[in-house]
Short mmCIF file of C-alpha atoms in Angstrom, two decimals:
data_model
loop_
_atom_site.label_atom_id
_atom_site.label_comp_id
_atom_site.label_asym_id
_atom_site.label_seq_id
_atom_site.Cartn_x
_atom_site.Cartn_y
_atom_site.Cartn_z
CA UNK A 1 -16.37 -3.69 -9.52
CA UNK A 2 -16.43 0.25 -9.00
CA UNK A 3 -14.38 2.35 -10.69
CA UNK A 4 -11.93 5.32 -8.82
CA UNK A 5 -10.02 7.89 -10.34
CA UNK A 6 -6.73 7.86 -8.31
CA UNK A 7 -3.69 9.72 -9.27
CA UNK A 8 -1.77 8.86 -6.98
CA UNK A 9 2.55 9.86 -6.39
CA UNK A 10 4.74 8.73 -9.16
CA UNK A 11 8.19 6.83 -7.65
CA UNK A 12 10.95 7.24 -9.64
CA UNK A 13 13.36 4.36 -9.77
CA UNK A 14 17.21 5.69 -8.74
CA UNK A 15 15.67 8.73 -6.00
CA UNK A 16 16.52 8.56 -2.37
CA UNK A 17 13.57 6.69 -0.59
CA UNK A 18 12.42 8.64 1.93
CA UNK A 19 12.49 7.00 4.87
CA UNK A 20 10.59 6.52 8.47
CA UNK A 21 12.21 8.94 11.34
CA UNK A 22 13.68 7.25 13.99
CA UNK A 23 12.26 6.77 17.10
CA UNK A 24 14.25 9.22 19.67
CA UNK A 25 16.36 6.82 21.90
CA UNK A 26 17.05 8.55 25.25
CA UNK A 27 21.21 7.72 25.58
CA UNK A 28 23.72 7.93 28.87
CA UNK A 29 26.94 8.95 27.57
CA UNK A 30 29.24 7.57 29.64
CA UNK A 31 32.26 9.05 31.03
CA UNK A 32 35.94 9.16 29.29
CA UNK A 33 37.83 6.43 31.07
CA UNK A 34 41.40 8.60 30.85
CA UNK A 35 39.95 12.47 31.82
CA UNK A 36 37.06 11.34 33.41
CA UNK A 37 35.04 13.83 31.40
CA UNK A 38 32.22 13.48 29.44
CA UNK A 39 33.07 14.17 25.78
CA UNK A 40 31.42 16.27 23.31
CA UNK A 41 29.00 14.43 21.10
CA UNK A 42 27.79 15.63 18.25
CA UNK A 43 24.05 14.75 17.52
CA UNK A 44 22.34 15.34 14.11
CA UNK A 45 19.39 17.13 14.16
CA UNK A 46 15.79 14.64 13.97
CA UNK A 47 14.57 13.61 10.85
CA UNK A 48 11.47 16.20 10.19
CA UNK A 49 7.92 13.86 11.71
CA UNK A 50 5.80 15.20 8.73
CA UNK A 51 7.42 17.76 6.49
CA UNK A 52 10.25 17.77 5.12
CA UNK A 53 11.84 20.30 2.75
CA UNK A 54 13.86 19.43 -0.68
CA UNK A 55 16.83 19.60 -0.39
CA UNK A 56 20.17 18.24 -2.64
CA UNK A 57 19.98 14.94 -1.81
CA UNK A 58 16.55 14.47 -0.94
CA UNK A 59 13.03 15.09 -2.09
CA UNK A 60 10.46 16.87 -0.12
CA UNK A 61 7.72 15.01 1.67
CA UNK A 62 4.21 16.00 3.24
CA UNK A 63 3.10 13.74 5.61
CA UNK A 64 -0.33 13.85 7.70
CA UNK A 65 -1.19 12.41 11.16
CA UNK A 66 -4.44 10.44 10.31
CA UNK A 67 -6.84 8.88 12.75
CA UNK A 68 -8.80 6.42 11.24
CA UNK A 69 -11.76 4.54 13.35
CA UNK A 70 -10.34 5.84 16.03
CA UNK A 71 -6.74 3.94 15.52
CA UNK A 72 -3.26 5.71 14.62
CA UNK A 73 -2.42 8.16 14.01
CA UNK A 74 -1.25 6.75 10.54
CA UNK A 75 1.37 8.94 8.45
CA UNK A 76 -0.40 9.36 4.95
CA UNK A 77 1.39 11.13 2.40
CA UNK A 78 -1.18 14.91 1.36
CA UNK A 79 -1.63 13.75 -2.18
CA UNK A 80 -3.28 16.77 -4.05
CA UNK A 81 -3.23 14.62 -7.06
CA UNK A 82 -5.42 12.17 -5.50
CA UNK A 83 -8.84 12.45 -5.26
CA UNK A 84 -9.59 9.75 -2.63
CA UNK A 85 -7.38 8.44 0.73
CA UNK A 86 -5.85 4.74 0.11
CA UNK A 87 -3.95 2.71 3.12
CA UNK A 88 -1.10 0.07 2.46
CA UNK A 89 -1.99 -3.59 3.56
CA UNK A 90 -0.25 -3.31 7.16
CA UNK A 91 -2.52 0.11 8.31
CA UNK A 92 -5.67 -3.11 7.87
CA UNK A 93 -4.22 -5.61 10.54
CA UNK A 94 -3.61 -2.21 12.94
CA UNK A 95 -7.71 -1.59 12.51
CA UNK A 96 -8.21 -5.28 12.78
CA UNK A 97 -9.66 -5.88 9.17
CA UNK A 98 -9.38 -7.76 6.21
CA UNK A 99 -10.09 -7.78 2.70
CA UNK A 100 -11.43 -11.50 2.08
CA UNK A 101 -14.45 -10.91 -0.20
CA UNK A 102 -13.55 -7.08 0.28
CA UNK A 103 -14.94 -5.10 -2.90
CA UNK A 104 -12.76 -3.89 -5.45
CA UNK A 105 -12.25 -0.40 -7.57
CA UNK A 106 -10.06 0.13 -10.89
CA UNK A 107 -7.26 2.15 -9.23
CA UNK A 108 -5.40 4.90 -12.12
CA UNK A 109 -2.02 5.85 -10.91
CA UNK A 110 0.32 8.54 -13.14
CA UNK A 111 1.56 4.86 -15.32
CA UNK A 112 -1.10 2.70 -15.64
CA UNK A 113 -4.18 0.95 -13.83
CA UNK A 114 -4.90 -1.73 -11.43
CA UNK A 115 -7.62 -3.13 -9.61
CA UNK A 116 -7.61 -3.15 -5.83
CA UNK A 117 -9.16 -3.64 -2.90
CA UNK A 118 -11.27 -1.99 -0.60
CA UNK A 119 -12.34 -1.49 2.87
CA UNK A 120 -15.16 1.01 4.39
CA UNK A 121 -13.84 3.00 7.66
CA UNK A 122 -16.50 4.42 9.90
CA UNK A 123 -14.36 7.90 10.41
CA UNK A 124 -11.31 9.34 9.35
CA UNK A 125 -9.98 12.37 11.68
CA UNK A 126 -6.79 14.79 10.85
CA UNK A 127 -7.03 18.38 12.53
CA UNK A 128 -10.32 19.77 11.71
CA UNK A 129 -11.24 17.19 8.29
CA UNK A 130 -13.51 14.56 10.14
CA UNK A 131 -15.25 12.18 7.03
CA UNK A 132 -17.55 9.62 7.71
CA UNK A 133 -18.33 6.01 6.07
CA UNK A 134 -15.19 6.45 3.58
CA UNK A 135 -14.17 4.23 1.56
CA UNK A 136 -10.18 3.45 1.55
CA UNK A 137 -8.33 1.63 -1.38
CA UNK A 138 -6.02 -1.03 0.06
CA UNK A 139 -2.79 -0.26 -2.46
CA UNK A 140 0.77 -1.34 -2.88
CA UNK A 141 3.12 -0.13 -0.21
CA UNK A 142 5.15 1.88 -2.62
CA UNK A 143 5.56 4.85 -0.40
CA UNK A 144 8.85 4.59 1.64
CA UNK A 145 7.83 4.96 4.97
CA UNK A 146 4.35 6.26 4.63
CA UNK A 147 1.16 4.36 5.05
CA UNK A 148 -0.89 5.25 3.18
CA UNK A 149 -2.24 8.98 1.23
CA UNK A 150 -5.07 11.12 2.16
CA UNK A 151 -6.28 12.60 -0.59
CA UNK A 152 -8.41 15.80 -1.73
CA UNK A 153 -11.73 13.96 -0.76
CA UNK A 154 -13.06 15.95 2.55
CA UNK A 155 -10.79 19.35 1.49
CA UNK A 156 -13.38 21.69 -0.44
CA UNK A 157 -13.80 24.11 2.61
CA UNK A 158 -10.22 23.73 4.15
CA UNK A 159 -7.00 25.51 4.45
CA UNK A 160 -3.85 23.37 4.77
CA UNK A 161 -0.96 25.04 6.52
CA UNK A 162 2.73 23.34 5.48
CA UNK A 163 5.84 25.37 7.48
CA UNK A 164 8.64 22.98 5.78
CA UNK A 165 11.31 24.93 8.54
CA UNK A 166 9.35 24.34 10.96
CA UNK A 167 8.05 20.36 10.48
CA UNK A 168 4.20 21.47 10.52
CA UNK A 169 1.24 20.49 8.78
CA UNK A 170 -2.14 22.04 10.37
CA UNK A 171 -5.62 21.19 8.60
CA UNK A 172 -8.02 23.38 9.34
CA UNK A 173 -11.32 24.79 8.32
CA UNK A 174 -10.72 27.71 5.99
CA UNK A 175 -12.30 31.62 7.20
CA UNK A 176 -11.65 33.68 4.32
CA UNK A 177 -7.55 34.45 5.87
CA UNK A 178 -6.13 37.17 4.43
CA UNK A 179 -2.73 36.44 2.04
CA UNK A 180 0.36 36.48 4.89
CA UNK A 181 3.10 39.34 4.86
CA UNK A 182 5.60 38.32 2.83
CA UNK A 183 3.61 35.70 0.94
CA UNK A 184 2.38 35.32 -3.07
CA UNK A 185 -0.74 34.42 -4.28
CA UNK A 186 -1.30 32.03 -7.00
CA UNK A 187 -5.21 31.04 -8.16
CA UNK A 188 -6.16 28.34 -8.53
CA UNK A 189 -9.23 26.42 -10.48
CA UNK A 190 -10.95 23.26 -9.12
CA UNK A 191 -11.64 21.12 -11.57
CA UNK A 192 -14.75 17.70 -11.54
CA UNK A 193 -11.35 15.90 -10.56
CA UNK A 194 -11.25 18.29 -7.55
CA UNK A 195 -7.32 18.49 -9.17
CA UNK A 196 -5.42 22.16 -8.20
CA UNK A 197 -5.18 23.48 -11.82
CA UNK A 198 -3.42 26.95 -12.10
CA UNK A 199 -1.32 28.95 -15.08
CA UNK A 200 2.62 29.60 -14.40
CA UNK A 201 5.49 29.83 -16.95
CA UNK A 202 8.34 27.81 -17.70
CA UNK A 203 10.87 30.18 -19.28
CA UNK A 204 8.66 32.21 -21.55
CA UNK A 205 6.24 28.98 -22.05
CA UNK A 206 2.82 29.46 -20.56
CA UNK A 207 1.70 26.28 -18.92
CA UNK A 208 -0.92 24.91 -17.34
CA UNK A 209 0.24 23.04 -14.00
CA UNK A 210 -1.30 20.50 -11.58
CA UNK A 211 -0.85 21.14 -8.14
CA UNK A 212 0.56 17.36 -7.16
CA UNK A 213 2.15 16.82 -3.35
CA UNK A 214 2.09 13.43 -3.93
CA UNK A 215 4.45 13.37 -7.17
CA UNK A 216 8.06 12.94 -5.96
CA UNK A 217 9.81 14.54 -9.35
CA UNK A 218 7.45 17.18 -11.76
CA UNK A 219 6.05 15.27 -14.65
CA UNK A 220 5.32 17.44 -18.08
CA UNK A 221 3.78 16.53 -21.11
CA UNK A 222 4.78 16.41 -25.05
CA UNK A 223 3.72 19.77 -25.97
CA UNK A 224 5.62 21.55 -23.17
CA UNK A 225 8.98 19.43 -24.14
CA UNK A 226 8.21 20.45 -27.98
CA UNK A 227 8.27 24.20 -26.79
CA UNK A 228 11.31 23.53 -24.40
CA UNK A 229 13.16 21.12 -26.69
CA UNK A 230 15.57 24.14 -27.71
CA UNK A 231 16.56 24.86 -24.58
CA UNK A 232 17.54 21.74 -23.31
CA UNK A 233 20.96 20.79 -22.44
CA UNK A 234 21.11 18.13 -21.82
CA UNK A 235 18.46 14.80 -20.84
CA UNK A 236 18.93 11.48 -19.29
CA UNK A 237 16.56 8.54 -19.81
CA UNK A 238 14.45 8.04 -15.84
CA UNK A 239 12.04 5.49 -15.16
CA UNK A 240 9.09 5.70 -13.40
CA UNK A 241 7.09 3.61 -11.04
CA UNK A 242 3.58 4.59 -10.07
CA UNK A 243 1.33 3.61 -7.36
CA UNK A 244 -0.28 0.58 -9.42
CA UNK A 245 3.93 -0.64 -10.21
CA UNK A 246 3.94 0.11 -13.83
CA UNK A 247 6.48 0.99 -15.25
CA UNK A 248 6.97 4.22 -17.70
CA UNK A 249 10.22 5.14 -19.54
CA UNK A 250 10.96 8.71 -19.67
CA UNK A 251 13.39 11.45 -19.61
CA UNK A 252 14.90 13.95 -17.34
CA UNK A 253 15.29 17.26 -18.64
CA UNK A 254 16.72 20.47 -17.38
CA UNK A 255 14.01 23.71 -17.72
CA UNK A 256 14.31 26.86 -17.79
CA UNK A 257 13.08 28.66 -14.31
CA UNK A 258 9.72 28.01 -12.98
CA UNK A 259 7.93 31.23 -12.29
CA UNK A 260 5.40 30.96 -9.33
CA UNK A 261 3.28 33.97 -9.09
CA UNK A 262 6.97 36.57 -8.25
CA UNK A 263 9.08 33.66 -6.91
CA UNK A 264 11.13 32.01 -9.24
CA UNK A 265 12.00 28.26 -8.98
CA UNK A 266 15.36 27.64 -10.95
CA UNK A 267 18.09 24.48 -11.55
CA UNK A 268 14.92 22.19 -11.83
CA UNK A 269 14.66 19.09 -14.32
CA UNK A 270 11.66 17.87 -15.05
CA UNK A 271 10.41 14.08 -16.21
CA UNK A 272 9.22 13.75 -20.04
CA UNK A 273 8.00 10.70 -22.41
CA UNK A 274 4.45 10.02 -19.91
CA UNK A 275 1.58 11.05 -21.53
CA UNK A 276 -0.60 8.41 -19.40
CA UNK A 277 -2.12 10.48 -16.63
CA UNK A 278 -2.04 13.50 -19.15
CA UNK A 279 -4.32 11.71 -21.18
CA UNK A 280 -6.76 10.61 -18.49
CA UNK A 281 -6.41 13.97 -17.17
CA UNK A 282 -7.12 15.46 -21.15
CA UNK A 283 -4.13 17.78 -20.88
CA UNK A 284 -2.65 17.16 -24.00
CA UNK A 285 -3.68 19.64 -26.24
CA UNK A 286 -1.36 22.72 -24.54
CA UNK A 287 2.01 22.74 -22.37
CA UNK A 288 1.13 21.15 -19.18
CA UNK A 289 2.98 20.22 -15.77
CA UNK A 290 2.47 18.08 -13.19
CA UNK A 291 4.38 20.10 -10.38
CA UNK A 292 6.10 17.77 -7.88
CA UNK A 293 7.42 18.03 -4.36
CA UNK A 294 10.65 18.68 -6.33
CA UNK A 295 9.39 22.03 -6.47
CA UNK A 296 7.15 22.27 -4.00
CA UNK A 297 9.50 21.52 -1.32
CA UNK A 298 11.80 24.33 -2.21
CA UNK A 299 9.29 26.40 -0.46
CA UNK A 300 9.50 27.57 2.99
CA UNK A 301 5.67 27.91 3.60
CA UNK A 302 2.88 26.65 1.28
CA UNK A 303 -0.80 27.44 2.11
CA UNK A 304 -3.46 25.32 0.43
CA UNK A 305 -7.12 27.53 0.60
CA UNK A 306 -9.29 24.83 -0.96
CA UNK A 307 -12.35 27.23 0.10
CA UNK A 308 -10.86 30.86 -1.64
CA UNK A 309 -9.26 28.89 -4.52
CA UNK A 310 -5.70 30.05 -4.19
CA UNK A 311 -2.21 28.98 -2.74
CA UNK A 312 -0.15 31.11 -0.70
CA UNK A 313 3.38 30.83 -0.99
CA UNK A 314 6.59 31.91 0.80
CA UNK A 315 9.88 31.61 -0.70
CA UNK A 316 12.85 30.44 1.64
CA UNK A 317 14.25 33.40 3.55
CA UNK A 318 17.81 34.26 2.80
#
């Protein structure tokens, strides 16, 4: 048995799923039967294909059109905090495999560890990331609609493009781009876990954050709640549910505002009482964060340069 480091999107238990988009259903609307006109219908706008902003009700999602041997595409979920692609079992009987006598790898997910299968796909294609002989984790289909996440494997010379007004994701190879009008710059640090690492403040606490699109709610560890415990409000015991279906208790806690380079995230709560992943990832020594799509998703743009080391980010417009 081999061993992966995963960190794949924590689930918490009690959060909208996010679902599938419907298929769009040409309709004939027929005519009134007493004016003989047709009458106004009101249709509601698509659900967003691949990304999909935060909003009250809803957490953000980043979704990727993956080919893989060829087949698809499949809708993976961009997990920064992952540093390999996995599939869910139905993407295997699409490529016409199985996993009888398969290998297996020691999966770690943000709660706890499991071991799972594995396949080997000759290619795996999404805009200009083309990888080769890969191997793919077979893991629980935890994801709500997804199939899957394609992880930071493949990424150390690209630039992802996410317009969450606009329902685009483009991967492409990075050139050096200059930062965007209107855009901030945060750097970041790649670390041997090929994790996003980057300073930021939470109220007046310097923290050290993990770039995670894969996390549904922001994750933080003892010492930042120890410097944020006076400011709290109030809290509200959450569990969560990771990728390998352990289960974690913790608690939801309002934060002061999130400061992002000059664009400030506020009205945020953040997840407490998991020191697992923190742990594997040794950041328990200083306030850390895991920063979820929570956050992220507030965003209007967010550019990922893997290749320059930094994130470019645009606030909504108002």
């Amino acid at each position: 048995m081999r061993r992966a480091c995963l960190s794949l999107m924590a689930l918490l238990v009690g959060q909208a799923a996010w679902a599938a988009p419907p298929e769009t259903i040409p309709r004939t609307v027929p005519l009134d039967p007493v004016t003989g006109e047709t009458p106004t219908v009101v249709v509601e706008a698509p659900e967003p294909l691949y990304v999909a902003p935060t909003l009250r009700d809803r957490i953000g999602r980043i979704w990727a059109p993956v080919l893989i041997n060829g087949k698809g595409p499949f809708r993976l979920v961009l997990d920064t905090g992952a540093n390999s692609s996995a599939i869910i079992p139905p993407v295997l009987e699409a490529l016409g495999v199985g996993v009888e006598g398969a290998r297996t790898v020691q999966l770690t997910g943000v709660t706890g560890t499991a071991v799972v299968p594995v396949i080997f796909a000759q290619q795996l294609e999404v805009g200009d990331l083309l990888m080769q002989n890969i191997r793919l984790p077979v893991v629980p289909d935890v994801f709500g609609g997804a199939q899957g996440v394609l992880g930071s494997d493949g990424l150390g010379d690209k630039r992802i493009y996410i317009d969450f007004r606009n329902d685009l994701i483009r991967i492409s190879r990075s050139h050096g781009e200059p930062l965007p009008v209107n855009f901030t710059r945060v750097p970041v640090t790649l670390n041997s876990l090929r994790l996003l690492t980057f300073d930021l403040r939470v109220g007046n606490v310097r923290t050290h954050a993990i770039l995670d699109t894969g996390a549904q709610q922001s994750m933080g560890n003892g010492k930042l709640r120890e410097a944020l415990l006076r400011r709290a409000r109030e809290a509200r015991d959450e569990d969560i549910v990771g990728v390998t279906l352990d289960v974690a208790q913790g608690q939801s806690m309002a934060i002061p505002p999130i400061g992002l380079g000059d664009i400030q995230v506020r009205n945020m709560r953040v997840n407490f009482g998991n020191e697992f992943i923190f742990e594997r990832w040794k950041l328990t020594r200083e306030p850390a964060l895991i920063l979820g799509m929570d956050v992220i998703g507030t965003l209007e743009t967010l550019i990922i340069d893997y290749k320059q080391r930094e994130l470019h980010l645009r606030a909504p417009r108002r």
